[in-house]
Amino acid sequence: MIPALVFLPLLGAIIVGMLTFVDCNNDKAKKARIDKIAHWLTSGPLLVSAVLAVLIFNDVALNGNARTVELFTWIDSGTLDISWALRVDSLTAVMMIVVTVVSAMVHVYSAGYMHNDPCVPRFMAYLSLFTFFMLMLVTADNLVQMFFGWEGVGLASYLLIGFWYKKPSANAAAIKAFVVNRVGDFGFVLGIFTVYVMFDSISFETIFNAAPLHAETTIKVFGGEFHAMTVACLLLFVGAMGKSAQLGLHTWLPDAMEGPTPVSALIHAATMVTAGVFMVARLSPLFEYSETALMVVTIVGGSTAIFAATIGCTQNDIKRVIAYSTCSQLGYMFFALGVSAYSAGIFHLMTHGFFKALLFLGAGSVIHAMSDEQDMRKMGGIWRLIPVTYALMLIGSLALAGIWPFAGFYSKDIVLEAAWGAHSIAGGYAFWMGIAAAFLTAFYSWRLLIMTFHGTPRADERVMAHIHESPKIMLVPLMVLAAGAMFAGYMGYENFVGGNAEAFWGDSILVLPIHNALEAAHGAPFWVKYLPLAVGLAGIGMAYVFYMWKPQLPGWLAGQIRPVYQFVYNKWYFDELYDWLFVKPAFYIGRNLWKTGDGAIIDGVGPDGIAAATINIARRVAGMQTGYLYHYAFAMLGGVIILISSYMLFGGG
Amino acid sequence: MSSVPNLAPALPEIFLAIIGMALLMVGVFQKKTDNDGEVRNARMISHLGVVAFVLTGLLVFTVSGPSLSTFSGMFISDPFAVYFKVLVLIASAMALIIAQDFLEQHKIAKFEFTVLLIFATLGMLMMVSANNLLSLYIGLEMQSLALYVLASFHRDDMRSTEAGLKYFVLGAVASGMLLYGASLVYGYAGTTDFVLLAQLFEHSPETGSSLGLIVGIVFILAGLSFKVSAVPFHMWTPDVYEGAPTPVTAFFAVGPKLAAIALFIRVMVGPFGDLVGHWQQIVVLISVASMLLGAFAAINQTNIKRLMAYSSIGNVGYALIGLAVGTEAGVRGILIYMAIYLFMTTGAFACILLMRRGGRMVENISDLAGLSKTHPLVAAALAVFMFSMAGIPPLAGFFGKFYVFMAAIEGGLYALAIIGVLTSVVGAYYYIRIIKVAYFDEPGDPLDADVGRNIALVIGATSLAILLFFVYPGVVVDSAAAAAASLF
Amino acid sequence: MIIQGLAFYMFAAIAIASAVMVISSRNPVHSVLFLILTFFNGAGLFVLLGAEFLAMILVVVYVGAVAVLFMFVVMMLDINFVELRQGFLNYLPLGAMVGLILLTELLMIVGGWHFAPEATIVGLVPIPEGVTNTQALGMVIYTDYIYLFQAAGIILLIAMIGAIVLTHRTRSGVRKQRISDQVKRRPADTIELVKVEPGKGI
């Protein structure tokens, strides 16, 4: 059952991947047929996988039957023994549900959204391939297998961001995503090395069992003695930061919106970007032994939450707003992990998966309706024309803003309460940043809704005339996700973070008794519990004031605090900073190495130089061949003399 | 008065000598009223010559077995000699087979060609069996003299006569050196017999400290190096190879090399085997210089015969690695190497013989362009030969180099092995360039389409031998091992 | 004894001096004459060693045949030796250096010369008593050295074949008398009877 769940998407990807070689020759009917086959050959397995995931969730998480399925040995070298194995426990089961359900919905949705694209089979194959890698990642039994999935999703993400490879911006974004992720992956790999050095193993089972023994181990790095666990965890966290777009390594995520919208929904909102969160939760038995690492995680998470929220308020591209929102919500998840409320983080991950996918797909539906327009300044006044989409977007936004009784309310609340409950400086910082971000979240969510759907239409007439509700095949997945966005929080609360949590999570998550933030959260005072809801409502109210009733206000305010506005609007100048700090020097160094290093020195001395020298020698040697008899005879005599002299001078034997 | 010497060990040589003279008589007294008659006569003698080689080969097998020496110890027949005699006879027979068409096309088809080839072969067999500095010299001279004539066989061609003259004069210089060396050795040891010499040095290896003896050996080495065209005694090679008629060049590249290498080995590990410490360094020098020159000088060549000349210089360098090691494994390496070399080179020259355009020979590498279109099979065979020479597995050439380099590594001569590998890389450049020209260059005027049956036969046989060597290498490797063992 | 010593030095000195003259005289005919002088002195050295047969052979073959042939060639072919020698001075320093090195090395060899301790035992066939050395040579050349002797014969045969192959031409347009052809000739071969019809002419 478990292998079937994991490998079905791969099978679909391979078969449909073959379909890309079918040449349709502008035969519309044939192409439609192929597309349909491609669509069902990928969606079908995914739907089956989703059903299986629900069954497995029931078996593993609810009935507590965690297990590991060994497939076969991968690497067996010295003490390094790695096998392909599928480790399924509660944590994995939750992830499997999120991944397969969202992925299945996105697959179905893509049938409508990608309808007119010339390369449907390729797209569907990539999507399924991505799903396979993601499942590989969450079912990993050891760090290397996890890294395999990790890199696999990175690859799929690269392919999908650059799906419209004829667009230079898409290519640039794909490369950016890949390169920025490399930075994180480098940290991840170093982390794996460190773990291997410490434990002499990279199998989860072994290292989790041995972790308490190594709680005080130190390791030498660059001549200094460091707390080994902290070093390992921080390095692994760098990997998580890269994949989950945390402050510093977040720059690729907004650009990744160059990919088709279903991709944004699947990869850059619901699943791949949460891999970092999953990884930290999975490695909780390690992080628990490093206070420093947890503190760093908390602070980075809190900072990202507020940082991304501020930018979200100023962006005008509908998908970018949601992208920054994703970034911000990932920050929430991380600071939840940082205060050892792993279950709260994963809970938020799950609910977020549903409502963020819903928002993205809804945005896709809007874009679809608006003839591929993404700029919110050119929308407005269309809610009557596409009421279903509007309603779905509203549900998503309510969930995102954390309004009762939508899913986001439950998860965001528990995350913030846990931060408060940590009673630490970092926790306090994260709590207040989270509250502020919650306000901004509500604000930009409604800014998005109002700018997109209300007010006077700002699109031109041709577009307006063409606006239409999306087909059913796009709306049905949205409805499924909307159901998740509405009820997942309420339904999951008890099991994920409530009284039943301990039994639910079993051994998959370790929390040391001293890290009791979650228990403290349940005993949080009234104001802590309702502050998030209050600021959320306040944010919504402010959005109505700014964009519905006094539309001139935003412009005035922006003018009043021009430098601040510019700073935020330009995304805190991160791209510019990196461009100046890394990209330009890298290009400079690269160009120099290429022109002088490789071209002049290596090629000059190496291949070209040796070739030139060879030809030169050849010419000289051939030049000795004069054709004169006496030269030849003389050479022979000279040869004898050289041989005799060499013997006399250097002796023999 | 001594009784009649035992003739049995020398039966193949005696037979070949008699056949040579008999064919001379037949050729001379055959009626040849017109030009056609002369060609017919030459062709018949040529065929008889091939038969003679085959029969001699059979006779060689009758004397294979334990070592036998005769003629007051001047002549020896041992597995080593038998091994080389078989190779030499194969080389001669193939050279004779591919030569006839060429000679007829160039209107130099005379029966003397066959007779001279037979006598040259006789000289080689005697060289291989030489067990005395005197018989060594006599065999060498018999071979050389016949070859001088063969080199200028195309007597109306300036290049051919020039080649013969150069070869002759320089060969005389080399012979002089050889004799000078032999006289120095004789002066020191009082004997020219290999067995007695070996005994002398075996009993008192410190006698090697006599400078005169070593200088004598060096002079002998120089004379032999000339015959195998090792650097710095190689200068004649490109000119002679280029000038001589192509079938003769094909023969030069193989037969005399085989015999001279055999002689080289026999002299060095036989009488002077215990002085290996003294001459090893000199052989190393010669070997390295040959490999380097063979690799580098060939790059700029446009004439394929010249290129093959440098290639043969390089190949001799590789073979001498085995001698420089001075061990049984090293000698075995050379023996295997030379056997493979025989087939590669003969095959390559057979391909070169097909390079005719409008009935005239063309010799530039660029003339091969488009060969893959006009003669796909020949091009494939050529590719096999060239890849083999470049040492690409699983072709035979790879194994040849492999055994020699392995012997060098086992013998501790790492530098030699490394230089060998590096020069093979350089060598691969020009070998593979030929393939590139044949397969990828813009074809010019096509070469003549007709491929003689004889040449096709030789190309087919040699390319199959090279291709399939790895399937059953035991034939060569085992007999080479046995031959090498008989020397130690 | 002293006379033999004096004779040896005389022959040796003249041999070397005339050898130098062979390569340094401007006139090729002089060179050949000096060559003959060298041969004579060589023969003298042989006589001193008691090898009369070799001495005679040297005189007969080299002086009588080879050198005279040389003379013919030199005089028949009008080779401009001055032109050939043009590079002489250019190559002199290098050649002299190589020669000097070789000389030094040979001197070192001679200086350090010694025979192998066992050399006298294994080699050196004593000259048989009571026979001339022509007889002595004859006794071994057809027995112990039959192999070399026969092989040398084949070498000479090859040389002969070579000379013929490379130089012999059947010239066209040369009228030779073939007596057998003349004898075999029949009227039918040469005479054709033609019946001439009247009035047509031939």
PDB file of N, CA and C in Angstrom, chain B residues 431-467:
ATOM      1  N   TYR B 431      46.944   8.906 -35.208  1.00  0.00           N
ATOM      2  CA  TYR B 431      46.264   7.708 -35.702  1.00  0.00           C
ATOM      3  C   TYR B 431      44.783   8.006 -35.928  1.00  0.00           C
ATOM      4  N   ILE B 432      44.207   8.652 -34.941  1.00  0.00           N
ATOM      5  CA  ILE B 432      42.766   8.881 -35.021  1.00  0.00           C
ATOM      6  C   ILE B 432      42.460   9.970 -36.044  1.00  0.00           C
ATOM      7  N   ARG B 433      43.441  10.835 -36.278  1.00  0.00           N
ATOM      8  CA  ARG B 433      43.232  11.836 -37.319  1.00  0.00           C
ATOM      9  C   ARG B 433      42.995  11.148 -38.664  1.00  0.00           C
ATOM     10  N   ILE B 434      43.688  10.064 -38.901  1.00  0.00           N
ATOM     11  CA  ILE B 434      43.499   9.340 -40.160  1.00  0.00           C
ATOM     12  C   ILE B 434      42.064   8.860 -40.267  1.00  0.00           C
ATOM     13  N   ILE B 435      41.561   8.331 -39.162  1.00  0.00           N
ATOM     14  CA  ILE B 435      40.165   7.867 -39.168  1.00  0.00           C
ATOM     15  C   ILE B 435      39.237   9.039 -39.417  1.00  0.00           C
ATOM     16  N   LYS B 436      39.560  10.133 -38.770  1.00  0.00           N
ATOM     17  CA  LYS B 436      38.713  11.327 -38.948  1.00  0.00           C
ATOM     18  C   LYS B 436      38.696  11.739 -40.419  1.00  0.00           C
ATOM     19  N   VAL B 437      39.870  11.756 -41.024  1.00  0.00           N
ATOM     20  CA  VAL B 437      39.921  12.141 -42.440  1.00  0.00           C
ATOM     21  C   VAL B 437      39.092  11.168 -43.277  1.00  0.00           C
ATOM     22  N   ALA B 438      39.249   9.875 -42.981  1.00  0.00           N
ATOM     23  CA  ALA B 438      38.571   8.872 -43.797  1.00  0.00           C
ATOM     24  C   ALA B 438      37.061   8.949 -43.635  1.00  0.00           C
ATOM     25  N   TYR B 439      36.622   9.341 -42.456  1.00  0.00           N
ATOM     26  CA  TYR B 439      35.187   9.281 -42.204  1.00  0.00           C
ATOM     27  C   TYR B 439      34.479  10.621 -42.290  1.00  0.00           C
ATOM     28  N   PHE B 440      35.165  11.703 -41.902  1.00  0.00           N
ATOM     29  CA  PHE B 440      34.409  12.937 -41.714  1.00  0.00           C
ATOM     30  C   PHE B 440      34.812  14.059 -42.663  1.00  0.00           C
ATOM     31  N   ASP B 441      35.939  13.922 -43.337  1.00  0.00           N
ATOM     32  CA  ASP B 441      36.349  15.038 -44.176  1.00  0.00           C
ATOM     33  C   ASP B 441      35.573  15.047 -45.488  1.00  0.00           C
ATOM     34  N   GLU B 442      35.473  16.249 -46.040  1.00  0.00           N
ATOM     35  CA  GLU B 442      34.815  16.403 -47.333  1.00  0.00           C
ATOM     36  C   GLU B 442      35.546  15.555 -48.357  1.00  0.00           C
ATOM     37  N   PRO B 443      34.871  14.642 -49.001  1.00  0.00           N
ATOM     38  CA  PRO B 443      35.577  13.810 -49.966  1.00  0.00           C
ATOM     39  C   PRO B 443      36.005  14.615 -51.188  1.00  0.00           C
ATOM     40  N   GLY B 444      37.209  14.307 -51.677  1.00  0.00           N
ATOM     41  CA  GLY B 444      37.656  14.910 -52.922  1.00  0.00           C
ATOM     42  C   GLY B 444      37.322  13.951 -54.061  1.00  0.00           C
ATOM     43  N   ASP B 445      38.187  13.857 -55.044  1.00  0.00           N
ATOM     44  CA  ASP B 445      37.978  12.866 -56.095  1.00  0.00           C
ATOM     45  C   ASP B 445      38.081  11.484 -55.474  1.00  0.00           C
ATOM     46  N   PRO B 446      37.176  10.594 -55.853  1.00  0.00           N
ATOM     47  CA  PRO B 446      37.203   9.269 -55.220  1.00  0.00           C
ATOM     48  C   PRO B 446      38.434   8.475 -55.637  1.00  0.00           C
ATOM     49  N   LEU B 447      38.857   7.590 -54.755  1.00  0.00           N
ATOM     50  CA  LEU B 447      39.958   6.692 -55.085  1.00  0.00           C
ATOM     51  C   LEU B 447      39.448   5.615 -56.030  1.00  0.00           C
ATOM     52  N   ASP B 448      40.380   4.962 -56.692  1.00  0.00           N
ATOM     53  CA  ASP B 448      39.978   3.905 -57.617  1.00  0.00           C
ATOM     54  C   ASP B 448      39.206   2.814 -56.889  1.00  0.00           C
ATOM     55  N   ALA B 449      38.190   2.343 -57.573  1.00  0.00           N
ATOM     56  CA  ALA B 449      37.258   1.448 -56.888  1.00  0.00           C
ATOM     57  C   ALA B 449      37.800   0.025 -56.785  1.00  0.00           C
ATOM     58  N   ASP B 450      38.590  -0.406 -57.765  1.00  0.00           N
ATOM     59  CA  ASP B 450      38.947  -1.825 -57.776  1.00  0.00           C
ATOM     60  C   ASP B 450      39.927  -2.162 -56.665  1.00  0.00           C
ATOM     61  N   VAL B 451      39.557  -3.147 -55.891  1.00  0.00           N
ATOM     62  CA  VAL B 451      40.404  -3.641 -54.815  1.00  0.00           C
ATOM     63  C   VAL B 451      40.865  -5.026 -55.254  1.00  0.00           C
ATOM     64  N   GLY B 452      42.165  -5.179 -55.337  1.00  0.00           N
ATOM     65  CA  GLY B 452      42.661  -6.482 -55.770  1.00  0.00           C
ATOM     66  C   GLY B 452      42.261  -7.567 -54.794  1.00  0.00           C
ATOM     67  N   ARG B 453      42.097  -8.780 -55.338  1.00  0.00           N
ATOM     68  CA  ARG B 453      41.693  -9.879 -54.476  1.00  0.00           C
ATOM     69  C   ARG B 453      42.763 -10.158 -53.411  1.00  0.00           C
ATOM     70  N   ASN B 454      44.011 -10.071 -53.840  1.00  0.00           N
ATOM     71  CA  ASN B 454      45.104 -10.362 -52.915  1.00  0.00           C
ATOM     72  C   ASN B 454      45.095  -9.418 -51.736  1.00  0.00           C
ATOM     73  N   ILE B 455      44.969  -8.125 -52.088  1.00  0.00           N
ATOM     74  CA  ILE B 455      45.024  -7.122 -51.022  1.00  0.00           C
ATOM     75  C   ILE B 455      43.824  -7.271 -50.117  1.00  0.00           C
ATOM     76  N   ALA B 456      42.660  -7.514 -50.728  1.00  0.00           N
ATOM     77  CA  ALA B 456      41.458  -7.689 -49.922  1.00  0.00           C
ATOM     78  C   ALA B 456      41.651  -8.835 -48.938  1.00  0.00           C
ATOM     79  N   LEU B 457      42.283  -9.874 -49.442  1.00  0.00           N
ATOM     80  CA  LEU B 457      42.531 -11.040 -48.587  1.00  0.00           C
ATOM     81  C   LEU B 457      43.382 -10.665 -47.373  1.00  0.00           C
ATOM     82  N   VAL B 458      44.464  -9.938 -47.662  1.00  0.00           N
ATOM     83  CA  VAL B 458      45.375  -9.579 -46.574  1.00  0.00           C
ATOM     84  C   VAL B 458      44.687  -8.635 -45.596  1.00  0.00           C
ATOM     85  N   ILE B 459      43.959  -7.658 -46.140  1.00  0.00           N
ATOM     86  CA  ILE B 459      43.274  -6.716 -45.242  1.00  0.00           C
ATOM     87  C   ILE B 459      42.286  -7.475 -44.372  1.00  0.00           C
ATOM     88  N   GLY B 460      41.541  -8.365 -44.997  1.00  0.00           N
ATOM     89  CA  GLY B 460      40.553  -9.116 -44.230  1.00  0.00           C
ATOM     90  C   GLY B 460      41.200  -9.939 -43.138  1.00  0.00           C
ATOM     91  N   ALA B 461      42.248 -10.657 -43.509  1.00  0.00           N
ATOM     92  CA  ALA B 461      42.895 -11.534 -42.527  1.00  0.00           C
ATOM     93  C   ALA B 461      43.479 -10.735 -41.379  1.00  0.00           C
ATOM     94  N   THR B 462      44.206  -9.667 -41.714  1.00  0.00           N
ATOM     95  CA  THR B 462      44.862  -8.917 -40.638  1.00  0.00           C
ATOM     96  C   THR B 462      43.841  -8.215 -39.755  1.00  0.00           C
ATOM     97  N   SER B 463      42.795  -7.641 -40.370  1.00  0.00           N
ATOM     98  CA  SER B 463      41.851  -6.909 -39.523  1.00  0.00           C
ATOM     99  C   SER B 463      41.098  -7.872 -38.620  1.00  0.00           C
ATOM    100  N   LEU B 464      40.811  -9.047 -39.121  1.00  0.00           N
ATOM    101  CA  LEU B 464      40.161 -10.034 -38.254  1.00  0.00           C
ATOM    102  C   LEU B 464      41.084 -10.438 -37.112  1.00  0.00           C
ATOM    103  N   ALA B 465      42.354 -10.608 -37.454  1.00  0.00           N
ATOM    104  CA  ALA B 465      43.307 -10.980 -36.402  1.00  0.00           C
ATOM    105  C   ALA B 465      43.346  -9.920 -35.319  1.00  0.00           C
ATOM    106  N   ILE B 466      43.355  -8.664 -35.740  1.00  0.00           N
ATOM    107  CA  ILE B 466      43.426  -7.573 -34.758  1.00  0.00           C
ATOM    108  C   ILE B 466      42.138  -7.501 -33.949  1.00  0.00           C
ATOM    109  N   LEU B 467      41.024  -7.652 -34.654  1.00  0.00           N
ATOM    110  CA  LEU B 467      39.723  -7.516 -33.990  1.00  0.00           C
ATOM    111  C   LEU B 467      39.492  -8.625 -32.981  1.00  0.00           C
TER     112      LEU B 467
END
